[in-house]
Short mmCIF file of C-alpha atoms and ligand atoms in Angstrom, two decimals:
data_model
loop_
_atom_site.label_atom_id
_atom_site.label_comp_id
_atom_site.label_asym_id
_atom_site.label_seq_id
_atom_site.Cartn_x
_atom_site.Cartn_y
_atom_site.Cartn_z
CA UNK A 11 -19.89 27.96 -87.23
CA UNK A 12 -21.06 25.09 -85.12
CA UNK A 13 -22.06 24.64 -81.51
CA UNK A 14 -18.78 22.79 -80.88
CA UNK A 15 -16.70 25.62 -82.32
CA UNK A 16 -18.66 28.15 -80.29
CA UNK A 17 -17.96 26.14 -77.12
CA UNK A 18 -14.25 26.03 -77.90
CA UNK A 19 -14.08 29.75 -78.52
CA UNK A 20 -15.78 30.60 -75.26
CA UNK A 21 -13.99 28.16 -72.98
CA UNK A 22 -12.39 30.77 -70.77
CA UNK A 23 -15.58 32.71 -70.22
CA UNK A 24 -17.42 29.47 -69.38
CA UNK A 25 -14.88 28.83 -66.62
CA UNK A 26 -15.17 32.38 -65.27
CA UNK A 27 -18.94 32.04 -65.11
CA UNK A 28 -18.66 28.70 -63.35
CA UNK A 29 -16.47 30.38 -60.75
CA UNK A 30 -19.22 32.93 -60.12
CA UNK A 31 -21.69 30.12 -59.47
CA UNK A 32 -19.20 28.37 -57.17
CA UNK A 33 -18.86 31.50 -55.04
CA UNK A 34 -22.45 31.12 -53.87
CA UNK A 35 -22.44 28.91 -50.74
CA UNK A 36 -25.64 26.99 -51.50
CA UNK A 37 -25.40 24.43 -48.71
CA UNK A 38 -28.90 22.97 -48.63
CA UNK A 39 -28.73 21.23 -45.28
CA UNK A 40 -27.74 24.30 -43.22
CA UNK A 41 -30.53 26.77 -42.33
CA UNK A 42 -28.06 29.66 -42.15
CA UNK A 43 -27.42 29.23 -45.90
CA UNK A 44 -31.08 29.37 -46.95
CA UNK A 45 -30.70 32.74 -48.65
CA UNK A 46 -27.53 31.60 -50.42
CA UNK A 47 -29.33 28.56 -51.78
CA UNK A 48 -32.01 30.85 -53.13
CA UNK A 49 -29.38 33.14 -54.64
CA UNK A 50 -27.89 30.22 -56.55
CA UNK A 51 -31.34 29.36 -57.89
CA UNK A 52 -31.94 32.96 -58.96
CA UNK A 53 -28.54 33.17 -60.58
CA UNK A 54 -29.29 30.07 -62.67
CA UNK A 55 -32.76 31.35 -63.50
CA UNK A 56 -31.35 34.62 -64.83
CA UNK A 57 -28.68 32.73 -66.74
CA UNK A 58 -31.17 30.43 -68.47
CA UNK A 59 -33.49 33.34 -69.29
CA UNK A 60 -30.58 35.21 -70.74
CA UNK A 61 -30.04 32.30 -73.13
CA UNK A 62 -33.59 32.78 -74.37
CA UNK A 63 -35.18 29.88 -72.56
CA UNK A 64 -38.51 30.13 -70.81
CA UNK A 65 -37.55 29.73 -67.19
CA UNK A 66 -39.14 29.90 -63.74
CA UNK A 67 -38.49 29.11 -60.12
CA UNK A 68 -40.81 26.50 -58.70
CA UNK A 69 -41.17 27.01 -54.95
CA UNK A 70 -41.34 23.94 -52.73
CA UNK A 71 -43.07 24.27 -49.40
CA UNK A 72 -40.53 24.45 -46.63
CA UNK A 73 -37.74 23.75 -49.09
CA UNK A 74 -35.46 25.15 -51.75
CA UNK A 75 -36.87 26.06 -55.18
CA UNK A 76 -36.50 24.09 -58.40
CA UNK A 77 -35.06 25.95 -61.38
CA UNK A 78 -37.08 24.94 -64.42
CA UNK A 79 -36.50 25.97 -68.02
CA UNK A 80 -37.71 24.78 -71.38
CA UNK A 81 -37.52 25.27 -75.10
CA UNK A 82 -40.23 23.32 -76.89
CA UNK A 83 -39.88 24.56 -80.42
CA UNK A 84 -40.02 21.34 -82.42
CA UNK A 85 -43.62 20.14 -82.57
CA UNK A 86 -43.58 16.36 -82.60
CA UNK A 87 -39.82 16.25 -82.05
CA UNK A 88 -38.14 14.32 -79.26
CA UNK A 89 -37.80 15.95 -75.84
CA UNK A 90 -34.93 15.54 -73.42
CA UNK A 91 -35.09 16.37 -69.73
CA UNK A 92 -31.77 17.52 -68.31
CA UNK A 93 -31.41 17.23 -64.53
CA UNK A 94 -28.80 18.43 -62.09
CA UNK A 95 -28.53 20.04 -58.66
CA UNK A 96 -27.26 23.43 -57.56
CA UNK A 97 -27.07 22.64 -53.86
CA UNK A 98 -23.82 21.52 -52.28
CA UNK A 99 -22.59 19.69 -49.19
CA UNK A 100 -21.30 21.42 -46.05
CA UNK A 101 -17.59 22.28 -46.08
CA UNK A 102 -16.54 20.89 -42.69
CA UNK A 103 -13.84 20.31 -41.65
CA UNK A 104 -13.08 23.68 -43.18
CA UNK A 105 -9.53 23.83 -41.78
CA UNK A 106 -8.58 20.95 -44.11
CA UNK A 107 -9.13 23.07 -47.25
CA UNK A 108 -6.02 24.36 -48.99
CA UNK A 109 -8.00 27.28 -50.46
CA UNK A 110 -11.33 28.55 -49.09
CA UNK A 111 -14.24 26.36 -50.28
CA UNK A 112 -16.22 29.24 -51.79
CA UNK A 113 -13.30 31.01 -53.41
CA UNK A 114 -12.84 28.87 -56.51
CA UNK A 115 -9.12 28.47 -57.11
CA UNK A 116 -7.27 27.05 -60.08
CA UNK A 117 -4.29 24.80 -59.39
CA UNK A 118 -2.93 23.26 -62.55
CA UNK A 119 -5.93 22.06 -64.56
CA UNK A 120 -8.11 21.61 -61.50
CA UNK A 121 -10.64 24.08 -60.20
CA UNK A 122 -11.02 23.73 -56.42
CA UNK A 123 -14.21 24.67 -54.60
CA UNK A 124 -17.26 23.16 -52.95
CA UNK A 125 -19.66 21.99 -55.65
CA UNK A 126 -17.04 22.22 -58.41
CA UNK A 127 -17.64 18.59 -59.40
CA UNK A 128 -20.82 17.79 -57.41
CA UNK A 129 -22.73 19.10 -59.19
CA UNK A 130 -22.37 22.73 -60.22
CA UNK A 131 -19.53 22.14 -62.68
CA UNK A 132 -21.37 19.34 -64.42
CA UNK A 133 -24.81 20.89 -64.57
CA UNK A 134 -23.23 24.14 -65.74
CA UNK A 135 -21.51 22.16 -68.48
CA UNK A 136 -24.92 21.03 -69.70
CA UNK A 137 -26.13 24.66 -69.67
CA UNK A 138 -23.09 25.73 -71.69
CA UNK A 139 -23.88 23.03 -74.27
CA UNK A 140 -27.37 24.53 -74.58
CA UNK A 141 -25.87 28.00 -74.87
CA UNK A 142 -23.58 26.83 -77.66
CA UNK A 143 -26.58 25.82 -79.79
CA UNK A 144 -28.73 28.77 -78.84
CA UNK A 145 -26.08 31.41 -79.44
CA UNK A 146 -24.51 29.79 -82.47
CA UNK A 147 -27.51 28.38 -84.33
CA UNK A 148 -30.37 30.15 -82.61
CA UNK A 149 -32.09 26.93 -81.63
CA UNK A 150 -31.63 23.55 -80.04
CA UNK A 151 -31.57 20.31 -82.06
CA UNK A 152 -34.39 18.86 -79.97
CA UNK A 153 -36.95 19.97 -77.41
CA UNK A 154 -35.34 20.58 -74.06
CA UNK A 155 -36.58 20.72 -70.49
CA UNK A 156 -34.17 21.59 -67.69
CA UNK A 157 -34.74 20.67 -64.06
CA UNK A 158 -32.16 21.83 -61.53
CA UNK A 159 -32.96 21.22 -57.90
CA UNK A 160 -31.60 22.59 -54.64
CA UNK A 161 -32.28 19.65 -52.34
CA UNK A 162 -30.42 16.72 -53.85
CA UNK A 163 -27.87 16.60 -51.06
CA UNK A 164 -30.67 16.27 -48.51
CA UNK A 165 -32.44 13.48 -50.34
CA UNK A 166 -34.65 15.41 -52.82
CA UNK A 167 -37.73 15.45 -50.54
CA UNK A 168 -39.53 18.30 -52.30
CA UNK A 169 -38.94 17.39 -55.93
CA UNK A 170 -39.81 13.74 -55.30
CA UNK A 171 -43.30 14.76 -54.16
CA UNK A 172 -43.57 17.49 -56.80
CA UNK A 173 -42.85 15.21 -59.72
CA UNK A 174 -45.66 12.83 -58.78
CA UNK A 175 -48.12 15.70 -59.22
CA UNK A 176 -46.45 17.41 -62.19
CA UNK A 177 -45.43 14.47 -64.32
CA UNK A 178 -47.11 16.06 -67.35
CA UNK A 179 -45.02 19.22 -67.10
CA UNK A 180 -41.76 17.29 -67.26
CA UNK A 181 -42.96 14.59 -69.65
CA UNK A 182 -40.13 13.69 -72.02
CA UNK A 183 -38.69 10.90 -74.11
CA UNK A 184 -35.52 10.46 -72.10
CA UNK A 185 -33.50 12.16 -69.41
CA UNK A 186 -29.83 13.07 -69.10
CA UNK A 187 -28.05 13.43 -65.78
CA UNK A 188 -24.44 14.57 -65.39
CA UNK A 189 -23.77 14.10 -61.70
CA UNK A 190 -21.07 11.50 -61.47
CA UNK A 191 -17.64 10.57 -62.63
CA UNK A 192 -15.51 8.62 -65.04
CA UNK A 193 -14.68 5.08 -63.96
CA UNK A 194 -11.03 6.11 -63.94
CA UNK A 195 -9.02 8.91 -65.46
CA UNK A 196 -9.12 8.25 -69.20
CA UNK A 197 -11.86 5.62 -68.87
CA UNK A 198 -15.39 7.02 -69.20
CA UNK A 199 -18.42 5.05 -68.07
CA UNK A 200 -22.17 4.96 -68.45
CA UNK A 201 -24.08 4.11 -65.31
CA UNK A 202 -26.66 1.32 -65.38
CA UNK A 203 -27.75 1.44 -61.76
CA UNK A 204 -27.79 3.61 -58.65
CA UNK A 205 -28.27 2.50 -55.09
CA UNK A 206 -31.14 3.97 -53.11
CA UNK A 207 -30.84 5.43 -49.66
CA UNK A 208 -32.76 5.39 -46.43
CA UNK A 209 -31.25 7.86 -43.97
CA UNK A 210 -32.49 7.89 -40.40
CA UNK A 211 -31.90 9.43 -37.05
CA UNK A 212 -32.25 7.14 -34.05
CA UNK A 213 -32.94 8.90 -30.77
CA UNK A 214 -32.46 6.94 -27.57
CA UNK A 215 -33.77 8.40 -24.33
CA UNK A 216 -32.97 7.15 -20.84
CA UNK A 217 -33.36 8.98 -17.55
CA UNK A 218 -35.35 12.23 -17.59
CA UNK A 219 -32.16 14.23 -16.92
CA UNK A 220 -28.39 13.75 -16.97
CA UNK A 221 -27.05 11.72 -14.04
CA UNK A 222 -23.78 11.34 -12.14
CA UNK A 223 -22.40 8.03 -13.38
CA UNK A 224 -20.90 7.23 -10.00
CA UNK A 225 -24.10 7.74 -8.14
CA UNK A 226 -26.30 5.90 -10.64
CA UNK A 227 -24.03 3.83 -12.89
CA UNK A 228 -25.09 0.18 -12.78
CA UNK A 229 -28.66 1.03 -11.93
CA UNK A 230 -29.63 3.64 -14.56
CA UNK A 231 -30.07 2.85 -18.27
CA UNK A 232 -27.38 4.50 -20.38
CA UNK A 233 -28.54 5.76 -23.81
CA UNK A 234 -24.98 5.83 -25.21
CA UNK A 235 -24.45 2.18 -24.32
CA UNK A 236 -27.92 1.42 -25.66
CA UNK A 237 -27.40 3.08 -29.03
CA UNK A 238 -24.02 1.37 -29.42
CA UNK A 239 -25.74 -1.97 -28.82
CA UNK A 240 -28.42 -1.11 -31.36
CA UNK A 241 -25.91 -0.20 -34.05
CA UNK A 242 -23.79 -3.26 -33.27
CA UNK A 243 -26.88 -5.47 -33.46
CA UNK A 244 -27.89 -4.27 -36.90
CA UNK A 245 -25.09 -6.20 -38.61
CA UNK A 246 -23.72 -9.64 -37.86
CA UNK A 247 -20.13 -10.78 -37.86
CA UNK A 248 -20.34 -11.83 -41.49
CA UNK A 249 -21.28 -8.31 -42.56
CA UNK A 250 -24.95 -9.09 -43.11
CA UNK A 251 -27.67 -6.71 -42.03
CA UNK A 252 -29.80 -8.46 -39.39
CA UNK A 253 -33.13 -6.78 -40.19
CA UNK A 254 -35.65 -9.54 -41.01
CA UNK A 255 -36.47 -9.73 -44.73
CA UNK A 256 -33.90 -6.99 -45.49
CA UNK A 257 -32.56 -9.01 -48.42
CA UNK A 258 -35.80 -10.55 -49.64
CA UNK A 259 -36.35 -8.08 -52.51
CA UNK A 260 -32.70 -7.92 -53.57
CA UNK A 261 -32.26 -8.82 -57.22
CA UNK A 262 -29.02 -10.53 -58.17
CA UNK A 263 -27.23 -8.96 -61.12
CA UNK A 264 -27.21 -11.18 -64.19
CA UNK A 265 -24.23 -13.42 -64.81
CA UNK A 266 -23.43 -11.27 -67.82
CA UNK A 267 -23.38 -8.08 -65.78
CA UNK A 268 -21.18 -9.66 -63.11
CA UNK A 269 -18.84 -11.00 -65.76
CA UNK A 270 -18.51 -7.52 -67.25
CA UNK A 271 -17.50 -6.19 -63.83
CA UNK A 272 -14.87 -8.90 -63.58
CA UNK A 273 -13.28 -7.50 -66.73
CA UNK A 274 -13.03 -3.94 -65.39
CA UNK A 275 -9.64 -2.68 -64.36
CA UNK A 276 -9.89 -3.08 -60.60
CA UNK A 277 -7.16 -4.18 -58.23
CA UNK A 278 -8.04 -4.87 -54.65
CA UNK A 279 -4.54 -3.79 -53.49
CA UNK A 280 -4.96 -0.42 -55.17
CA UNK A 281 -8.38 0.06 -53.65
CA UNK A 282 -7.13 -0.78 -50.15
CA UNK A 283 -4.18 1.55 -50.57
CA UNK A 284 -6.39 4.37 -51.84
CA UNK A 285 -8.61 4.05 -48.75
CA UNK A 286 -5.69 3.53 -46.42
CA UNK A 287 -7.06 0.27 -45.00
CA UNK A 288 -5.43 -3.16 -44.51
CA UNK A 289 -8.45 -5.30 -45.45
CA UNK A 290 -11.96 -4.73 -46.77
CA UNK A 291 -14.66 -5.85 -44.37
CA UNK A 292 -18.18 -6.46 -45.63
CA UNK A 293 -20.45 -9.18 -46.79
CA UNK A 294 -18.59 -12.40 -47.42
CA UNK A 295 -18.92 -14.08 -50.79
CA UNK A 296 -19.15 -10.89 -52.83
CA UNK A 297 -16.46 -8.97 -54.68
CA UNK A 298 -15.72 -5.41 -53.63
CA UNK A 299 -17.45 -4.00 -56.71
CA UNK A 300 -20.52 -6.16 -56.06
CA UNK A 301 -20.62 -4.99 -52.45
CA UNK A 302 -20.46 -1.37 -53.53
CA UNK A 303 -22.85 -1.55 -56.47
CA UNK A 304 -25.25 -4.44 -56.12
CA UNK A 305 -25.51 -5.21 -52.41
CA UNK A 306 -27.40 -3.22 -49.80
CA UNK A 307 -25.62 -2.14 -46.66
CA UNK A 308 -25.96 -0.20 -43.42
CA UNK A 309 -23.68 2.45 -41.94
CA UNK A 310 -23.70 4.69 -38.90
CA UNK A 311 -22.45 8.23 -39.55
CA UNK A 312 -22.24 9.79 -36.14
CA UNK A 313 -23.39 9.61 -32.55
CA UNK A 314 -24.14 12.82 -30.70
CA UNK A 315 -24.83 13.02 -27.00
CA UNK A 316 -23.17 12.69 -23.63
CA UNK A 317 -19.65 13.96 -23.26
CA UNK A 318 -17.49 14.21 -26.37
CA UNK A 319 -15.42 17.25 -25.45
CA UNK A 320 -11.84 17.20 -24.23
CA UNK A 321 -11.13 15.46 -20.96
CA UNK A 322 -13.51 13.35 -18.98
CA UNK A 323 -16.95 13.96 -17.58
CA UNK A 324 -18.65 11.20 -15.64
CA UNK A 325 -22.18 11.51 -16.92
CA UNK A 326 -25.02 9.24 -17.92
CA UNK A 327 -26.75 11.42 -20.49
CA UNK A 328 -30.51 11.65 -20.74
CA UNK A 329 -30.46 11.10 -24.48
CA UNK A 330 -28.33 10.40 -27.53
CA UNK A 331 -28.94 10.62 -31.26
CA UNK A 332 -27.29 8.44 -33.91
CA UNK A 333 -27.41 8.89 -37.68
CA UNK A 334 -27.83 5.57 -39.45
CA UNK A 335 -28.38 4.98 -43.15
CA UNK A 336 -28.93 2.06 -45.45
CA UNK A 337 -27.93 1.90 -49.12
CA UNK A 338 -30.56 -0.03 -51.03
CA UNK A 339 -30.46 -1.96 -54.28
CA UNK A 340 -33.13 -3.07 -56.75
CA UNK A 341 -35.85 -4.09 -55.92
CA UNK A 342 -35.74 -2.94 -52.30
CA UNK A 343 -38.05 -0.05 -51.43
CA UNK A 344 -37.13 2.64 -48.93
CA UNK A 345 -40.67 2.66 -47.46
CA UNK A 346 -40.74 -1.06 -46.77
CA UNK A 347 -37.24 -1.11 -45.35
CA UNK A 348 -38.04 1.81 -43.03
CA UNK A 349 -40.80 -0.17 -41.31
CA UNK A 350 -38.61 -3.26 -40.93
CA UNK A 351 -35.77 -1.08 -39.60
CA UNK A 352 -38.00 0.56 -36.97
CA UNK A 353 -39.13 -2.83 -35.74
CA UNK A 354 -35.62 -4.20 -35.49
CA UNK A 355 -34.32 -1.11 -33.71
CA UNK A 356 -37.00 -1.29 -31.04
CA UNK A 357 -36.23 -5.00 -30.54
CA UNK A 358 -32.56 -4.13 -30.03
CA UNK A 359 -33.35 -1.45 -27.43
CA UNK A 360 -32.14 -2.46 -23.99
CA UNK A 361 -34.41 -2.26 -20.92
CA UNK A 362 -35.14 1.22 -19.58
CA UNK A 363 -34.60 3.23 -22.77
CA UNK A 364 -37.08 4.60 -25.24
CA UNK A 365 -36.23 4.67 -28.93
CA UNK A 366 -37.53 6.87 -31.71
CA UNK A 367 -36.64 6.52 -35.40
CA UNK A 368 -37.00 9.51 -37.71
CA UNK A 369 -36.60 9.28 -41.48
CA UNK A 370 -34.42 12.11 -42.75
CA UNK A 371 -34.09 11.14 -46.39
CA UNK A 372 -35.17 8.36 -48.65
CA UNK A 373 -34.80 7.40 -52.27
CA UNK A 374 -35.34 4.21 -54.20
CA UNK A 375 -32.66 2.38 -56.18
CA UNK A 376 -32.89 2.19 -59.95
CA UNK A 377 -31.57 0.23 -62.92
CA UNK A 378 -31.13 1.59 -66.44
CA UNK A 379 -30.98 -0.64 -69.46
CA UNK A 380 -27.73 -0.20 -71.37
CA UNK A 381 -29.58 -1.01 -74.58
CA UNK A 382 -31.97 1.98 -74.35
CA UNK A 383 -31.55 4.08 -77.52
CA UNK A 384 -30.37 7.31 -75.84
CA UNK A 385 -27.82 5.31 -73.83
CA UNK A 386 -26.54 3.65 -76.99
CA UNK A 387 -26.26 7.08 -78.63
CA UNK A 388 -24.31 8.28 -75.60
CA UNK A 389 -21.99 5.30 -75.89
CA UNK A 390 -21.04 6.36 -79.40
CA UNK A 391 -20.44 10.03 -78.68
CA UNK A 392 -18.52 9.26 -75.50
CA UNK A 393 -16.21 7.05 -77.53
CA UNK A 394 -15.67 9.88 -80.05
CA UNK A 395 -15.06 12.62 -77.52
CA UNK A 396 -13.09 10.71 -74.88
CA UNK A 397 -11.17 8.42 -77.20
CA UNK A 398 -12.12 5.28 -75.30
CA UNK A 399 -15.08 2.93 -75.25
CA UNK A 400 -17.12 3.68 -72.14
CA UNK A 401 -17.57 0.83 -69.67
CA UNK A 402 -20.97 0.06 -68.20
CA UNK A 403 -20.92 0.20 -64.43
CA UNK A 404 -23.23 0.79 -61.51
CA UNK A 405 -22.76 3.48 -58.92
CA UNK A 406 -22.96 2.94 -55.17
CA UNK A 407 -24.17 6.49 -54.52
CA UNK A 408 -27.70 7.75 -54.92
CA UNK A 409 -29.52 10.34 -57.02
CA UNK A 410 -33.09 9.95 -55.77
CA UNK A 411 -34.85 11.57 -58.73
CA UNK A 412 -33.61 8.98 -61.22
CA UNK A 413 -35.91 6.30 -59.76
CA UNK A 414 -38.78 8.76 -60.27
CA UNK A 415 -37.83 9.27 -63.92
CA UNK A 416 -38.03 5.50 -64.27
CA UNK A 417 -41.21 4.93 -62.31
CA UNK A 418 -43.23 8.12 -62.76
CA UNK A 419 -42.10 9.47 -66.15
CA UNK A 420 -41.32 5.95 -67.41
CA UNK A 421 -38.29 7.09 -69.38
CA UNK A 422 -34.67 5.91 -69.46
CA UNK A 423 -31.97 8.18 -68.06
CA UNK A 424 -28.53 8.58 -69.53
CA UNK A 425 -26.21 8.81 -66.54
CA UNK A 426 -22.95 10.23 -67.75
CA UNK A 427 -20.78 12.05 -65.24
CA UNK A 428 -17.52 13.75 -66.10
CA UNK A 429 -16.01 14.22 -62.68
CA UNK A 430 -13.05 12.10 -61.60
CA UNK A 431 -12.98 9.46 -58.86
CA UNK A 432 -10.56 11.59 -56.83
CA UNK A 433 -12.59 14.81 -56.99
CA UNK A 434 -13.10 14.73 -53.19
CA UNK A 435 -16.87 14.84 -53.32
CA UNK A 436 -18.43 15.82 -49.98
CA UNK A 437 -14.90 16.19 -48.58
CA UNK A 438 -12.35 18.99 -48.18
CA UNK A 439 -10.62 20.17 -51.38
CA UNK A 440 -13.35 19.20 -53.80
CA UNK A 441 -12.12 19.86 -57.31
CA UNK A 442 -13.14 19.62 -60.94
CA UNK A 443 -10.74 18.72 -63.73
CA UNK A 444 -11.34 21.48 -66.28
CA UNK A 445 -10.37 19.47 -69.37
CA UNK A 446 -13.30 17.22 -68.36
CA UNK A 447 -15.58 20.26 -68.14
CA UNK A 448 -14.86 21.10 -71.78
CA UNK A 449 -15.06 17.50 -72.95
CA UNK A 450 -18.30 17.11 -71.03
CA UNK A 451 -19.77 20.09 -72.88
CA UNK A 452 -18.65 18.61 -76.19
CA UNK A 453 -20.21 15.26 -75.24
CA UNK A 454 -23.57 16.85 -74.52
CA UNK A 455 -23.43 18.84 -77.77
CA UNK A 456 -22.73 15.78 -79.90
CA UNK A 457 -25.28 13.66 -78.08
CA UNK A 458 -27.97 16.27 -78.62
CA UNK A 459 -27.11 16.35 -82.31
CA UNK A 460 -27.34 12.59 -82.46
CA UNK A 461 -30.64 12.14 -80.65
CA UNK A 462 -32.10 15.32 -82.09
CA UNK A 463 -33.81 15.72 -85.44
CA UNK A 464 -31.23 17.97 -87.02
N1 LIG B 13 -23.58 13.04 -57.15
C1 LIG B 13 -23.82 12.31 -55.94
C2 LIG B 13 -24.07 10.84 -56.18
C3 LIG B 13 -22.88 10.19 -56.79
C4 LIG B 13 -21.73 10.04 -56.05
C5 LIG B 13 -22.89 9.78 -58.10
C6 LIG B 13 -20.60 9.49 -56.62
C7 LIG B 13 -21.77 9.22 -58.68
C8 LIG B 13 -20.63 9.09 -57.93
C9 LIG B 13 -25.00 12.95 -55.24
O1 LIG B 13 -24.91 14.34 -55.19
C10 LIG B 13 -25.03 12.50 -53.81
O2 LIG B 13 -24.12 12.80 -53.09
N2 LIG B 13 -26.08 11.82 -53.43
C11 LIG B 13 -26.34 11.52 -52.06
C12 LIG B 13 -27.82 11.38 -51.99
C13 LIG B 13 -28.43 11.39 -50.67
C14 LIG B 13 -28.16 12.58 -49.84
C15 LIG B 13 -29.92 11.16 -50.82
C16 LIG B 13 -25.62 10.26 -51.66
O3 LIG B 13 -25.44 9.35 -52.47
O4 LIG B 13 -25.25 10.17 -50.49
MN1 LIG B 14 -24.43 15.14 -57.00
MN1 LIG B 15 -23.43 14.85 -53.57
#
């Protein structure tokens, strides 16, 4: 037989197994799901061992374990490092789900459930490609290391530190990451850049205790007003971030890269309609794709404090917390930007309040050369399997480990995702298009054959 035939014959079982994985609510950010996250790791561990791979759980202090597996049977042969994540985002607002988030449900060709696309469905597709070789031929066409983490959705804090100290263990020739999507249905893409992320919490404290706003309004500092002023002051009217030197390390994409983006099918009207907005705000002088892929930005995600319940309560709260993040682009560094951000925030603090900035997550941006050999090999197999030449694009989202593969392991990463742009990542009704699951498996199989020594 062949690995591809094996995969075709076992399609239905692959889907059933994926459903089992999707039933485990491995929400990494919520402490009440800690045991579930661990269960997902153990499930994957058992699964990889069952395939005959040497596998272990690597504990991370105060965090969720890494699932690590390997098969290094070809002395001197090339080694690929596959990466994915088994943790998922919270499900709120849960009332918006048509079927329960952890009861995977098939509607048409789409499998609905939290993590179906991001990233359980895709990383499981990679595992099923490995199974197809191992069960059909008894061995893999190249040396394989598998790294599946449980903290990607919280910024990969543990694995980012771990990899600095264990670079030898995961040494490889190239990496493969399936944690993304096609550019559009029917149009696959290979990703040449990811934005980085610096995610912070800004706490603003005013009076030592909550106050009656009638008694003290006008004389007491108000942390809600203060944090609103801080957030407002971080961007100017032209959509530029006001932090000094924020843009100084930003590298402009080449004219060639920009020209290739101009040729992509993209219609501003369609984009606005899809988002349900009348105009796109943002930095003037840049196209929407440039703003999403090659420009850094800053967004607030929520403000908690004071009175947000129904009705009115006349209070000046003692404190308020805002979540603020920045998407970063090459060659910005999260560490450098954090210091500049802290300085700017304290300058924007109004009299009478105290401000504290806490870093919740950070990851550097990365670029991947489209001419790297494993990327070129991927281009060919994607064309074969998907029936269309893949386009080269960047991605506005972040996968923190990829910058580490570049900087610590010094290897290129093939970023090929087989989700769809409307998979509802991080949102209610996340789904995974199952035909893409099977094509994704086939893509990995053919790519391994191509880059392997078989
Ligand atoms: N898979 C996504 C990143 C992504 C999104 C890739 C869309 C391609 C298309 C990843 O799981 C993710 O959500 N990353 C977070 C990282 C953060 C928490 C450090 C992100 O980008 O917000
Ligand atoms: Mn993901
Ligand atoms: Mn995600």
